[in-house]
CSV table of C-alpha atoms and ligand atoms in Angstrom, one decimal:
chain,number,residue,atom,x,y,z
C,101,MET,CA,102.9,99.0,70.9
C,102,ASN,CA,104.5,97.2,73.8
C,103,THR,CA,102.3,95.6,76.4
C,104,PRO,CA,102.7,97.5,79.7
C,105,LEU,CA,104.1,95.5,82.6
C,106,LEU,CA,101.1,96.4,84.7
C,107,GLU,CA,97.8,97.7,83.4
C,108,VAL,CA,94.9,98.6,85.7
C,109,ARG,CA,91.6,99.5,84.1
C,110,ASP,CA,88.4,100.6,85.7
C,111,LEU,CA,89.3,98.9,89.0
C,112,CYS,CA,86.4,99.0,91.5
C,113,ILE,CA,86.4,97.4,95.0
C,114,ASP,CA,83.3,97.1,97.1
C,115,LEU,CA,83.6,96.2,100.8
C,116,PRO,CA,80.9,94.5,102.9
C,117,LEU,CA,79.3,96.7,105.6
C,118,ALA,CA,78.6,95.5,109.1
C,119,GLN,CA,74.9,96.5,108.7
C,120,GLY,CA,74.7,94.6,105.4
C,121,GLY,CA,75.2,95.7,101.8
C,122,LEU,CA,78.4,96.9,100.1
C,123,ALA,CA,80.2,100.2,100.0
C,124,ARG,CA,82.4,101.2,97.1
C,125,ALA,CA,85.9,101.8,98.5
C,126,VAL,CA,87.8,102.1,95.2
C,127,ARG,CA,86.2,103.6,92.2
C,128,HIS,CA,87.2,103.3,88.5
C,129,LEU,CA,90.9,103.4,88.9
C,130,ASP,CA,93.1,103.4,85.8
C,131,PHE,CA,96.9,103.4,85.7
C,132,GLU,CA,99.7,101.5,84.0
C,133,LEU,CA,103.4,100.9,84.6
C,134,ALA,CA,106.3,99.8,82.3
C,135,ARG,CA,109.4,98.1,83.6
C,136,GLY,CA,111.5,100.5,85.6
C,137,ASP,CA,108.6,102.9,86.2
C,138,THR,CA,107.9,104.1,89.8
C,139,LEU,CA,104.5,105.3,90.9
C,140,GLY,CA,103.6,106.8,94.2
C,141,ILE,CA,100.1,106.6,95.6
C,142,VAL,CA,99.3,109.1,98.3
C,143,GLY,CA,96.2,110.0,100.4
C,144,GLU,CA,95.0,109.8,103.9
C,145,SER,CA,94.0,106.6,105.5
C,146,GLY,CA,90.6,105.3,104.2
C,147,CYS,CA,91.2,106.7,100.7
C,148,GLY,CA,91.7,103.3,99.0
C,149,LYS,CA,95.5,103.2,98.7
C,150,SER,CA,96.1,100.0,100.6
C,151,LEU,CA,93.1,98.2,99.1
C,152,THR,CA,94.5,99.0,95.7
C,153,ALA,CA,97.8,97.5,96.7
C,154,LEU,CA,96.1,94.4,98.1
C,155,ALA,CA,94.1,94.0,94.9
C,156,LEU,CA,97.4,93.9,92.9
C,157,LEU,CA,98.4,90.9,95.0
C,158,GLY,CA,95.0,89.2,95.1
C,159,LEU,CA,94.9,89.7,98.9
C,160,LEU,CA,91.7,91.6,99.3
C,161,PRO,CA,89.7,90.9,102.5
C,162,GLU,CA,87.1,88.2,102.5
C,163,GLY,CA,83.7,89.5,101.2
C,164,ALA,CA,85.3,92.2,99.0
C,165,ARG,CA,84.0,92.4,95.5
C,166,VAL,CA,86.3,93.5,92.7
C,167,SER,CA,85.7,94.4,89.1
C,168,GLY,CA,87.6,95.9,86.2
C,169,SER,CA,90.9,94.5,85.1
C,170,ILE,CA,94.5,94.1,86.5
C,171,ARG,CA,96.8,92.7,83.8
C,172,LEU,CA,100.4,91.7,84.5
C,173,GLN,CA,102.3,91.4,81.2
C,174,GLY,CA,99.0,91.0,79.5
C,175,ARG,CA,97.7,88.2,81.8
C,176,GLU,CA,94.5,89.0,83.6
C,177,LEU,CA,94.9,88.6,87.4
C,178,LEU,CA,91.3,89.3,88.5
C,179,GLY,CA,89.4,86.1,88.7
C,180,LEU,CA,92.6,84.0,88.7
C,181,PRO,CA,92.1,80.9,90.9
C,182,GLU,CA,94.1,81.3,94.2
C,183,ARG,CA,96.3,78.4,93.3
C,184,GLU,CA,97.5,80.3,90.2
C,185,MET,CA,97.7,83.6,92.0
C,186,ALA,CA,99.9,82.0,94.7
C,187,THR,CA,102.4,81.1,92.0
C,188,LEU,CA,102.8,84.8,91.1
C,189,ARG,CA,102.7,86.2,94.6
C,190,GLY,CA,106.2,86.5,96.0
C,191,ASN,CA,107.5,85.5,92.6
C,192,ARG,CA,106.4,87.9,89.9
C,193,VAL,CA,104.7,90.4,92.2
C,194,ALA,CA,106.0,91.0,95.7
C,195,MET,CA,105.0,93.3,98.6
C,196,VAL,CA,106.8,95.1,101.4
C,197,PHE,CA,104.5,95.8,104.3
C,198,GLN,CA,104.4,98.7,106.8
C,199,GLU,CA,105.2,96.6,109.8
C,200,PRO,CA,107.9,94.0,109.2
C,201,MET,CA,106.8,91.8,112.0
C,202,THR,CA,103.5,91.2,110.2
C,203,ALA,CA,105.5,89.8,107.2
C,204,LEU,CA,108.0,87.8,109.3
C,205,ASN,CA,107.3,84.6,111.1
C,206,PRO,CA,108.7,85.0,114.7
C,207,VAL,CA,109.4,81.3,115.1
C,208,HIS,CA,111.5,80.9,111.9
C,209,THR,CA,115.1,82.0,111.3
C,210,VAL,CA,115.5,84.9,108.9
C,211,VAL,CA,117.6,82.9,106.5
C,212,ARG,CA,114.8,80.3,106.3
C,213,GLN,CA,112.2,83.0,105.5
C,214,VAL,CA,114.3,84.7,102.8
C,215,ALA,CA,115.2,81.2,101.3
C,216,GLU,CA,111.6,80.0,101.3
C,217,PRO,CA,110.4,81.7,98.1
C,218,LEU,CA,113.5,80.6,96.3
C,219,ARG,CA,112.7,77.0,97.1
C,220,LEU,CA,109.0,77.3,96.4
C,221,HIS,CA,109.1,79.3,93.2
C,222,ARG,CA,112.6,78.6,91.8
C,223,GLY,CA,113.1,75.0,92.9
C,224,LEU,CA,116.5,75.7,94.5
C,225,SER,CA,118.0,73.1,96.9
C,226,ALA,CA,118.2,74.0,100.6
C,227,ALA,CA,121.9,74.8,100.3
C,228,GLN,CA,121.5,76.9,97.2
C,229,ALA,CA,118.6,78.8,98.6
C,230,ARG,CA,120.5,79.4,101.9
C,231,ALA,CA,123.5,80.8,100.0
C,232,ARG,CA,121.4,83.0,97.9
C,233,ALA,CA,119.4,84.2,100.9
C,234,ILE,CA,122.6,85.2,102.7
C,235,GLU,CA,123.7,87.1,99.5
C,236,LEU,CA,120.4,88.9,99.5
C,237,LEU,CA,120.7,89.8,103.2
C,238,GLU,CA,124.1,91.2,102.6
C,239,ARG,CA,122.8,93.2,99.6
C,240,VAL,CA,120.1,94.9,101.5
C,241,GLY,CA,122.6,95.9,104.2
C,242,VAL,CA,121.8,93.5,107.1
C,243,PRO,CA,125.1,93.8,109.1
C,244,ASP,CA,127.1,90.6,109.5
C,245,ALA,CA,124.5,88.7,107.5
C,246,ALA,CA,126.4,85.3,107.2
C,247,ARG,CA,126.9,85.1,111.0
C,248,ARG,CA,123.4,86.3,111.9
C,249,ALA,CA,121.4,84.4,109.3
C,250,ASP,CA,120.2,81.8,111.8
C,251,ALA,CA,118.9,84.5,114.2
C,252,TYR,CA,115.2,85.1,114.7
C,253,PRO,CA,113.3,88.3,113.7
C,254,HIS,CA,113.1,89.7,117.3
C,255,GLN,CA,116.9,89.7,117.4
C,256,PHE,CA,117.0,92.5,114.8
C,257,SER,CA,116.2,96.2,115.0
C,258,GLY,CA,113.1,97.5,113.3
C,259,GLY,CA,115.2,98.9,110.4
C,260,GLN,CA,117.0,95.6,110.0
C,261,ARG,CA,113.7,93.7,110.0
C,262,GLN,CA,112.4,95.9,107.2
C,263,ARG,CA,115.6,95.2,105.3
C,264,ILE,CA,115.0,91.4,105.8
C,265,THR,CA,111.4,91.8,104.4
C,266,ILE,CA,112.8,93.6,101.4
C,267,ALA,CA,115.3,90.7,100.9
C,268,MET,CA,112.3,88.3,101.0
C,269,ALA,CA,110.3,90.4,98.5
C,270,LEU,CA,113.3,90.6,96.1
C,271,ALA,CA,114.3,87.0,96.4
C,272,CYS,CA,112.7,85.9,93.2
C,273,GLU,CA,113.5,89.2,91.3
C,274,PRO,CA,109.8,90.1,90.9
C,275,ASP,CA,108.6,92.3,88.0
C,276,LEU,CA,106.5,94.4,90.3
C,277,LEU,CA,107.3,95.5,93.8
C,278,VAL,CA,104.4,97.0,95.9
C,279,ALA,CA,105.5,98.8,99.0
C,280,ASP,CA,102.7,99.9,101.4
C,281,GLU,CA,104.0,102.5,103.9
C,282,PRO,CA,107.3,100.6,104.1
C,283,THR,CA,109.0,103.1,106.4
C,284,THR,CA,106.2,104.6,108.5
C,285,ALA,CA,107.2,102.5,111.5
C,286,LEU,CA,110.9,103.6,111.3
C,287,ASP,CA,112.8,106.6,112.5
C,288,VAL,CA,113.7,109.3,110.0
C,289,THR,CA,117.3,108.2,109.4
C,290,VAL,CA,116.5,104.6,108.9
C,291,GLN,CA,113.5,105.6,106.8
C,292,ARG,CA,115.8,107.4,104.4
C,293,GLN,CA,118.2,104.5,104.2
C,294,ILE,CA,115.4,102.0,103.4
C,295,LEU,CA,113.9,104.2,100.7
C,296,ASP,CA,117.3,104.8,99.1
C,297,LEU,CA,117.9,101.1,99.1
C,298,MET,CA,114.5,100.3,97.5
C,299,ARG,CA,115.1,103.0,94.8
C,300,GLU,CA,118.5,101.5,94.1
C,301,LEU,CA,117.3,98.0,93.9
C,302,VAL,CA,114.4,98.9,91.6
C,303,ALA,CA,116.8,100.6,89.2
C,304,GLU,CA,119.4,97.8,89.4
C,305,ARG,CA,116.8,95.1,88.7
C,306,GLY,CA,114.5,96.9,86.3
C,307,MET,CA,111.4,96.3,88.4
C,308,ALA,CA,108.4,98.5,88.5
C,309,LEU,CA,107.6,100.0,91.9
C,310,VAL,CA,104.3,101.1,93.4
C,311,LEU,CA,105.1,103.0,96.6
C,312,ILE,CA,102.2,103.8,98.9
C,313,SER,CA,102.5,106.5,101.5
C,314,HIS,CA,100.5,109.1,103.3
C,315,ASP,CA,103.6,111.3,103.2
C,316,LEU,CA,104.1,113.4,100.1
C,317,GLY,CA,107.7,114.2,101.2
C,318,VAL,CA,108.6,110.5,101.0
C,319,ILE,CA,107.0,110.3,97.5
C,320,ALA,CA,108.7,113.4,96.2
C,321,ARG,CA,112.1,111.9,96.5
C,322,ASN,CA,111.4,108.4,95.3
C,323,VAL,CA,109.0,108.1,92.4
C,324,GLN,CA,108.6,109.5,88.9
C,325,ARG,CA,104.9,109.6,88.8
C,326,LEU,CA,102.3,110.4,91.5
C,327,MET,CA,98.7,109.5,92.0
C,328,VAL,CA,96.7,111.2,94.7
C,329,MET,CA,93.7,109.3,95.9
C,330,TYR,CA,90.7,110.6,97.8
C,331,GLY,CA,87.3,109.0,98.4
C,332,GLY,CA,88.6,105.8,96.7
C,333,ALA,CA,89.3,107.6,93.4
C,334,GLN,CA,92.2,109.2,91.7
C,335,VAL,CA,91.9,113.0,92.2
C,336,GLU,CA,95.2,114.1,90.7
C,337,SER,CA,98.0,112.4,88.9
C,338,GLY,CA,101.0,113.1,86.7
C,339,PRO,CA,104.8,113.4,86.7
C,340,THR,CA,105.7,113.9,90.4
C,341,ALA,CA,107.6,117.2,89.8
C,342,GLU,CA,104.7,118.5,87.7
C,343,VAL,CA,102.0,117.6,90.3
C,344,PHE,CA,104.1,119.3,93.0
C,345,ALA,CA,104.8,122.4,91.0
C,346,ARG,CA,101.2,122.9,89.8
C,347,ARG,CA,99.0,121.2,92.4
C,348,ARG,CA,95.8,121.2,90.3
C,349,HIS,CA,93.6,119.9,93.1
C,350,PRO,CA,92.8,121.4,96.5
C,351,TYR,CA,93.4,118.1,98.2
C,352,THR,CA,96.9,117.8,96.8
C,353,GLN,CA,97.6,121.3,98.0
C,354,GLY,CA,96.3,120.6,101.5
C,355,LEU,CA,98.3,117.3,101.7
C,356,LEU,CA,101.5,119.1,100.6
C,357,ARG,CA,101.0,122.0,103.0
C,358,SER,CA,100.5,119.6,105.9
C,359,VAL,CA,103.7,117.7,105.0
C,360,LEU,CA,105.8,120.9,104.7
C,361,GLY,CA,104.2,122.3,107.8
C,362,GLY,CA,104.7,125.7,109.1
C,363,SER,CA,108.0,125.1,110.9
C,364,ALA,CA,110.1,126.7,108.2
C,365,ARG,CA,108.0,129.8,108.3
C,366,ARG,CA,107.3,129.7,112.1
C,367,GLU,CA,103.6,129.1,111.3
C,368,PRO,CA,101.3,126.6,113.1
C,369,LEU,CA,101.3,123.2,111.6
C,370,PHE,CA,98.6,122.9,108.9
C,371,SER,CA,96.1,120.1,108.7
C,372,ILE,CA,93.2,119.7,106.3
C,373,PRO,CA,90.0,120.4,108.3
C,374,GLY,CA,87.6,117.6,108.9
C,375,GLY,CA,88.2,113.9,108.3
C,376,VAL,CA,87.9,111.2,105.7
C,377,PRO,CA,84.3,109.8,105.9
C,378,ILE,CA,84.0,106.1,106.3
C,379,ALA,CA,83.2,104.0,103.2
C,380,GLY,CA,79.6,104.2,102.3
C,381,GLN,CA,79.1,107.7,103.7
C,382,TRP,CA,80.6,109.8,101.0
C,383,PRO,CA,78.8,113.1,100.2
C,384,GLU,CA,77.0,113.8,96.9
C,385,GLY,CA,78.9,115.8,94.2
C,386,CYS,CA,82.6,116.2,94.7
C,387,ARG,CA,83.6,113.8,97.6
C,388,PHE,CA,86.0,116.4,98.9
C,389,HIS,CA,83.6,119.3,99.0
C,390,PRO,CA,82.9,119.4,102.8
C,391,ARG,CA,86.6,119.9,103.4
C,392,CYS,CA,87.4,122.0,100.5
C,393,PRO,CA,88.1,125.8,101.0
C,394,ILE,CA,87.0,126.7,97.5
C,395,ALA,CA,83.9,124.5,97.2
C,396,GLU,CA,81.2,126.3,95.2
C,397,ALA,CA,77.7,125.8,96.6
C,398,GLY,CA,75.3,124.4,94.0
C,399,ARG,CA,78.1,123.0,91.9
C,400,CYS,CA,80.7,121.2,94.0
C,401,ASP,CA,78.0,119.7,96.3
C,402,SER,CA,75.8,118.6,93.4
C,403,PHE,CA,78.0,117.5,90.5
C,404,ALA,CA,80.9,115.1,90.7
C,405,PRO,CA,83.8,116.6,88.7
C,406,PRO,CA,85.3,114.4,85.9
C,407,LEU,CA,88.9,113.4,85.8
C,408,ALA,CA,90.3,115.8,83.2
C,409,ALA,CA,93.6,116.5,81.6
C,410,THR,CA,95.5,119.4,83.1
C,411,GLY,CA,97.7,120.0,80.0
C,412,GLU,CA,101.0,119.1,81.8
C,413,GLY,CA,100.8,115.3,81.3
C,414,GLY,CA,98.5,115.2,84.4
C,415,LEU,CA,94.9,114.7,85.4
C,416,SER,CA,92.8,116.4,88.0
C,417,ARG,CA,89.3,115.7,89.3
C,418,CYS,CA,88.3,119.3,90.2
C,419,HIS,CA,85.8,121.7,88.6
C,420,PHE,CA,88.5,124.4,88.9
C,421,ALA,CA,91.4,122.3,87.6
C,422,GLN,CA,91.8,124.7,84.6
C,423,ASP,CA,91.6,127.8,86.7
C,424,PRO,CA,94.9,128.1,88.7
C,425,HIS,CA,93.9,131.4,90.2
C,426,SER,CA,90.9,129.8,91.9
C,427,LEU,CA,93.1,127.0,93.2
C,428,GLN,CA,95.2,129.2,95.4
C,429,ALA,CA,93.0,128.9,98.4
C,430,TRP,CA,95.5,127.2,100.7
C,431,HIS,CA,98.6,129.1,99.5
C,432,ARG,CA,99.9,132.0,101.4
C,433,GLY,CA,102.9,133.7,99.7
C,434,PRO,CA,105.3,132.0,97.3
C,435,ARG,CA,104.9,128.2,96.9
C,436,GLU,CA,107.2,125.9,98.9
C,437,GLU,CA,110.1,124.1,97.5
C,438,THR,CA,109.5,120.3,97.5
C,439,GLY,CA,112.9,118.9,96.4
C,440,ALA,CA,111.0,116.9,93.8
J,286,LIG,FE1,86.9,121.6,95.8
J,286,LIG,FE2,84.9,121.8,94.1
J,286,LIG,FE3,87.3,121.1,93.2
J,286,LIG,FE4,85.9,119.4,94.7
J,286,LIG,S1,85.4,120.2,92.6
J,286,LIG,S2,88.0,119.9,94.9
J,286,LIG,S3,84.9,120.8,96.1
J,286,LIG,S4,86.7,123.1,94.2
């Protein structure tokens, strides 16, 4: 059997609490990706998506404790000395962040920033790296790239800055691209262009993509597989179209309903009642039970459901995953089309 490009097994992340002690923020996560695979991770803020992304790049906050295994082409990344991790980051594994200005240095020209990983990881000369950086800026659609290469990040629009960070991330042709809410700060038209571009580049270069978003609509159009996270754990996963068609978890149903909204039906916008508890304050039993419309007293508030196969190539962590009738709580009328 071929070794997967990325193999994540039993990943747990504990964060330090202000009052002392640790809170488990990511619990027993398992997934794998082959070259060319695209995986979307969705969930509200505080569900563990971004921590998972940071763990893949060895960028967890100070004081975080991580256990389990993250293997890239069979090589274990957890426990790797920072010196060795730095040779992989921006080289074999790259990241696109939500806010491009956090990834770009305001006092360096854009061409210098795109060229830097090429000099660092590929040993290109200054002239070679500059020429390649301009090619990359052109490829990601920065207008008039050769003439504007020596401009600074603030001289570009938000969408152009995000294209520049994508050029930086792709400079060394990484095996794995992790994009954490890459379009949240952009308007809808630019958002679509950026996502189309990332999808094209991933296919063109045979990379694997992990796309993190709180927006199921974005995920629907851009990834083959979907993992829904709540309470630091995977609550549903499977082929994107299957998850959207079957929605074997009330949280997935609620997220999707809130994305599709009521505008098409002239209904009020839907939101899942309540909020995500802070790490360390999760309830007993199913972590979603205080917000779940079909929670069963004595069962959901006492026993944590296992992650079980749904029979459609997917998994769901709900006591009622095998009972589609009981899972209809948030549906009124025929199900919405997702375009997935
Ligand atoms: Fe809701 Fe119970 Fe399923 Fe949790 S296990 S999602 S509380 S029905």
